[in-house]
PDB file of C-alpha atoms in Angstrom:
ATOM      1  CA  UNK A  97      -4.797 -19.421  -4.621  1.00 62.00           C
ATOM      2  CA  UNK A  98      -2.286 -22.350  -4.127  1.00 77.00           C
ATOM      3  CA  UNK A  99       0.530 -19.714  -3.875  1.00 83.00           C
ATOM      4  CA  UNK A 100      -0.704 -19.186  -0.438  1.00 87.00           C
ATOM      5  CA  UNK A 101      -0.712 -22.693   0.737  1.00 89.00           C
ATOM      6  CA  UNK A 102       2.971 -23.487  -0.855  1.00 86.00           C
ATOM      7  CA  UNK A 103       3.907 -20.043   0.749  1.00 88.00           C
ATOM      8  CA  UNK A 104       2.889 -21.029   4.002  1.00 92.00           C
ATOM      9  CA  UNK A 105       4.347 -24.193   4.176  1.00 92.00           C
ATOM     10  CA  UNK A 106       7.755 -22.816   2.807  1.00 88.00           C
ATOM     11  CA  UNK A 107       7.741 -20.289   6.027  1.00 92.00           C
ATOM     12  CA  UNK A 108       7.006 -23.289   8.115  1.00 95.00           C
ATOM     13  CA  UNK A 109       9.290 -25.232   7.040  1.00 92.00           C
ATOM     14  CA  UNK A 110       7.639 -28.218   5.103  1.00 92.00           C
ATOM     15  CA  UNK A 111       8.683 -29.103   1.958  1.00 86.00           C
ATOM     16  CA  UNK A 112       6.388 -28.791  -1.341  1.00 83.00           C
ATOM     17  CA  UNK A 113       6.927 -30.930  -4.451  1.00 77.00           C
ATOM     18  CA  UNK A 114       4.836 -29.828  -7.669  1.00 73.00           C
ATOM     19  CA  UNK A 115       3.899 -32.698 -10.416  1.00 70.00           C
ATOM     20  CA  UNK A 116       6.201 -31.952 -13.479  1.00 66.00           C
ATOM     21  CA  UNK A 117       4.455 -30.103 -16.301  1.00 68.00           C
ATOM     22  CA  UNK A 118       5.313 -29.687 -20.083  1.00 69.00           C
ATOM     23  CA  UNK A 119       7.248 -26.714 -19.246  1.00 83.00           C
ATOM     24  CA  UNK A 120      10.232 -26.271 -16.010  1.00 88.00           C
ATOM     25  CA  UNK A 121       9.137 -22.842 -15.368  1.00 93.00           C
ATOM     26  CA  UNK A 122       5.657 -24.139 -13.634  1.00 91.00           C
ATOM     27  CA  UNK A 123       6.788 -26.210 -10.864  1.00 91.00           C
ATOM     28  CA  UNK A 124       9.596 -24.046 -10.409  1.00 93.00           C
ATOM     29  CA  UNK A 125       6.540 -21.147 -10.245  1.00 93.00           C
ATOM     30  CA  UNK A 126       4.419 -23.382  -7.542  1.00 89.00           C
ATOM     31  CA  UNK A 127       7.604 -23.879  -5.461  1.00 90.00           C
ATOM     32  CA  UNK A 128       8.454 -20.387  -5.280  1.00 94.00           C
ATOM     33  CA  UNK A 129       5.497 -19.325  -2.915  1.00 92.00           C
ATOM     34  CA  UNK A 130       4.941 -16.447  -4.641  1.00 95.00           C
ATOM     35  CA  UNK A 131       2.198 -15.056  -6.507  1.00 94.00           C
ATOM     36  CA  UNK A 132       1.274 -17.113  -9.491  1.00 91.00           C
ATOM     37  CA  UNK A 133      -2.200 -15.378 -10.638  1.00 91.00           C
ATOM     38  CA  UNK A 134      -0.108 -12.510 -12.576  1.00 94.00           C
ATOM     39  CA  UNK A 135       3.899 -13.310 -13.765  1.00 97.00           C
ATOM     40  CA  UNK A 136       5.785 -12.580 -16.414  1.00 97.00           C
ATOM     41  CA  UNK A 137       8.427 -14.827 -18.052  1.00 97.00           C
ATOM     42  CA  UNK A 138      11.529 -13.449 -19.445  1.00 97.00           C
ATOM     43  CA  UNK A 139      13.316 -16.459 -20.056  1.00 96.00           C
ATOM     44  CA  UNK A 140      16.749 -15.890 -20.568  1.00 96.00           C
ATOM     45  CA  UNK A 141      18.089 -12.351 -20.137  1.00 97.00           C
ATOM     46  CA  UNK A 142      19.871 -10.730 -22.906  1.00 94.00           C
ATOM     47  CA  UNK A 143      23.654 -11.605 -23.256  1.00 90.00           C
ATOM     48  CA  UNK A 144      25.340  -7.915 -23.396  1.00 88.00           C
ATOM     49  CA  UNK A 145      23.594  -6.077 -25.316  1.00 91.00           C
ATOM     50  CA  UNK A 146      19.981  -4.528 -23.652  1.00 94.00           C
ATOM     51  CA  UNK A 147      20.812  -6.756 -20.192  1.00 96.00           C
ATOM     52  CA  UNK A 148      21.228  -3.389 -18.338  1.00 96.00           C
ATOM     53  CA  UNK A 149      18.105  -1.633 -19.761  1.00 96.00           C
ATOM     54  CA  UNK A 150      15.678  -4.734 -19.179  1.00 97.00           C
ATOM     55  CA  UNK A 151      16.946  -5.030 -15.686  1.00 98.00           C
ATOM     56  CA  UNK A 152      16.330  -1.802 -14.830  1.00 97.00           C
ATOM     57  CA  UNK A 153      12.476  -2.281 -16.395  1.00 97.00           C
ATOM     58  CA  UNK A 154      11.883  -5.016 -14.649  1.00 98.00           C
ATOM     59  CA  UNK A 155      12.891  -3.525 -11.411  1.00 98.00           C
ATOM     60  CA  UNK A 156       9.853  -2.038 -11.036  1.00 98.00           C
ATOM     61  CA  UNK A 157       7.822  -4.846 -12.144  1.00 98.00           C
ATOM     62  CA  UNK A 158       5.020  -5.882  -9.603  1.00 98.00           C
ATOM     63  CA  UNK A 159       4.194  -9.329 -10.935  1.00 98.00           C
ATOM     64  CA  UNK A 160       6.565 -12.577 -10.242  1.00 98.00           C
ATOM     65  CA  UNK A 161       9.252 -12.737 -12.921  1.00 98.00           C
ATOM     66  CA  UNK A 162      10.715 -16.014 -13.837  1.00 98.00           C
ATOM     67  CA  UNK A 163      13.839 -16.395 -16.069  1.00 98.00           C
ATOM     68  CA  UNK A 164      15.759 -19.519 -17.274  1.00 97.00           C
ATOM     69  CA  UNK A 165      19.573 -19.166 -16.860  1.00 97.00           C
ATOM     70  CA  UNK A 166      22.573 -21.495 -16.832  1.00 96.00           C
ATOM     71  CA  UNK A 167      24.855 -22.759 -14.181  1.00 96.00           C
ATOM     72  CA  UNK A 168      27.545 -20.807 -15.419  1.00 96.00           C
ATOM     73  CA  UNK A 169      25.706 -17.413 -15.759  1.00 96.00           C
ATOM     74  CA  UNK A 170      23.809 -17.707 -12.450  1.00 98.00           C
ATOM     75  CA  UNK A 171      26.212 -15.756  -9.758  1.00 98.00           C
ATOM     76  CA  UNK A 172      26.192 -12.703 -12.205  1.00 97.00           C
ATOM     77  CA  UNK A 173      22.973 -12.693 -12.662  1.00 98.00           C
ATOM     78  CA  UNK A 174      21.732 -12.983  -8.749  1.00 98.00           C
ATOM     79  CA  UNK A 175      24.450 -10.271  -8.284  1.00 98.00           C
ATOM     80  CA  UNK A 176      22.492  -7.837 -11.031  1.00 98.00           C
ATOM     81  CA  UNK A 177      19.412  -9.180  -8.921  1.00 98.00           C
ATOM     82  CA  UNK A 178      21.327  -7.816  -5.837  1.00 98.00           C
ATOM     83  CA  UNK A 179      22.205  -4.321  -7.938  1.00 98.00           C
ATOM     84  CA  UNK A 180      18.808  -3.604  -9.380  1.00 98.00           C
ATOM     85  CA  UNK A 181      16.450  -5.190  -7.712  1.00 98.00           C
ATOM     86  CA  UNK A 182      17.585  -4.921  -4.131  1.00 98.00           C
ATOM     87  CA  UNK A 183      19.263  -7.540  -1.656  1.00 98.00           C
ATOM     88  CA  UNK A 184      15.977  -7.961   0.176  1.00 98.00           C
ATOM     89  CA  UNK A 185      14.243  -8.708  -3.219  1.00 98.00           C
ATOM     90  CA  UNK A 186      13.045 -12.392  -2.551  1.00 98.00           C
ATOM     91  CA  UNK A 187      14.473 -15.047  -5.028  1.00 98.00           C
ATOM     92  CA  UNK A 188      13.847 -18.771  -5.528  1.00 98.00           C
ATOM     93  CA  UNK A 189      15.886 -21.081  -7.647  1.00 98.00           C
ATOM     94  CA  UNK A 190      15.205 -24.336  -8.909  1.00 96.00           C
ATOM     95  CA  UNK A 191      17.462 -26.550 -10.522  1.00 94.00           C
ATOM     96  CA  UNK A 192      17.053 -30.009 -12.187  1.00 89.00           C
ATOM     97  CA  UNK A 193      13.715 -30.183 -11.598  1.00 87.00           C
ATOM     98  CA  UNK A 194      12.361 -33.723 -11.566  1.00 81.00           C
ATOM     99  CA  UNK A 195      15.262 -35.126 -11.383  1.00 85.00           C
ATOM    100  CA  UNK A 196      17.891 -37.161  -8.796  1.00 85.00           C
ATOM    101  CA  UNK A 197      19.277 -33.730  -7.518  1.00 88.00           C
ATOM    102  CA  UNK A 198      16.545 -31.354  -7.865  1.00 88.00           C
ATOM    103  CA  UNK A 199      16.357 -28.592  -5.411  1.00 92.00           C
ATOM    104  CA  UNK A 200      14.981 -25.333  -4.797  1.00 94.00           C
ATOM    105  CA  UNK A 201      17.001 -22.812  -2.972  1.00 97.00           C
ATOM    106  CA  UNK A 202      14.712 -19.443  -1.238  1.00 97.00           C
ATOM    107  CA  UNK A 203      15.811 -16.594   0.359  1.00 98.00           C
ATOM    108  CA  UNK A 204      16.348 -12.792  -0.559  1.00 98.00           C
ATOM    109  CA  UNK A 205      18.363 -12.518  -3.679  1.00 98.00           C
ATOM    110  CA  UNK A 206      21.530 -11.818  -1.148  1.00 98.00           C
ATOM    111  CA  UNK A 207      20.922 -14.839   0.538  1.00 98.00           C
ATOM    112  CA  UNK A 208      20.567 -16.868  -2.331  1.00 98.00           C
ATOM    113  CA  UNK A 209      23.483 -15.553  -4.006  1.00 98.00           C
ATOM    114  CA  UNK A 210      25.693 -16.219  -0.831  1.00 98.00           C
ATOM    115  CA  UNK A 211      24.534 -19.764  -1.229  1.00 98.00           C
ATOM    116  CA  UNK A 212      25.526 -20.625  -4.749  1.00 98.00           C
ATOM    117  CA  UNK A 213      28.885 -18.521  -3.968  1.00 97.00           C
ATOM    118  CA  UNK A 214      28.962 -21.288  -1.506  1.00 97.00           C
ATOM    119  CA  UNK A 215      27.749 -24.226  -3.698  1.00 95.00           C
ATOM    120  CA  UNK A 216      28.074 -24.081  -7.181  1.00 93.00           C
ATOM    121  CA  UNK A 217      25.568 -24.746  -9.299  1.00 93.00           C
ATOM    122  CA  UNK A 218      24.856 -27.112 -11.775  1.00 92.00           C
ATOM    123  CA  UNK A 219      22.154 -28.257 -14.380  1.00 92.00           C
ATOM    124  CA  UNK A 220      19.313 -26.566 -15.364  1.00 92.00           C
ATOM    125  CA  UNK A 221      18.147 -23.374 -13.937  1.00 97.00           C
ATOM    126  CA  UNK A 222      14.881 -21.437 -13.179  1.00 97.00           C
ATOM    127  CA  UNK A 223      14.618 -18.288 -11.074  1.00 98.00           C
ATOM    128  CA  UNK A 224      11.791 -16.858  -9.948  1.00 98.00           C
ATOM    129  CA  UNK A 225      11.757 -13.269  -8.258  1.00 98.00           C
ATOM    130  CA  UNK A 226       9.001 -11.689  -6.389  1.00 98.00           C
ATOM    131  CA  UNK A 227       7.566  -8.698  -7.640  1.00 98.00           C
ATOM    132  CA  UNK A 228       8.187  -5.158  -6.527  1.00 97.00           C
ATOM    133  CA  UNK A 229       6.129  -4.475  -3.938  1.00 93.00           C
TER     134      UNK A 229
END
């Protein structure tokens, strides 16, 4: 149930830092907001071959998704995000967590794709996406 409380102080505005765990998908999970009872981890999506087909599967996936991804790969993928999951699908993407520059960037996949257009980004990557609802 801590989903709810990091989810409501994301829409107010407060920040939430999660204790590092043995694993960067978990506090990149907690600082989502988002459901964190039922996920699914992908980890990195497939290069070329089979990216299209498990996008399009896990378009209709109800439970939070979290992939790892590189700085260099991440504006393709949030624009497949934007392509088969919807621009209003919500997104949150943490990078360098628990370190000097981490940060965690929320918004509709849209949004947060506009922002990395804007800001290129670096270091290690986590994205989490809300589930279909």
């Amino acid at each position: 149930p801590g989903f709810l409380l990091t989810r409501a102080c994301v829409e107010a505005g407060i920040e939430v830092d999660c204790l590092p765990g043995a694993t960067a998908f978990v506090p990149a999970l907690v600082n989502s907001g988002f459901p964190n009872d039922r996920f699914v981890f992908e980890g990195f999506l497939p290069v070329k071959k089979g990216r299209q087909t498990r996008l399009e599967l896990l378009a209709e996936e109800t439970r939070t998704i979290i992939f790892y991804e590189s700085p260099h790969k991440l504006l393709k993928t949030l624009a497949q995000f934007v392509e088969y999951f919807g621009a209003e699908r919500q997104v949150s993407v943490s990078r360098e967590l628990t370190k000097l520059h981490e940060e965690t960037v929320r918004g509709t996949a849209e949004e947060v794709l506009k922002h990395f257009e804007n800001k290129p980004p670096r270091g290690e990557i986590v994205v989490v996406v809300s589930g279909k609802k």
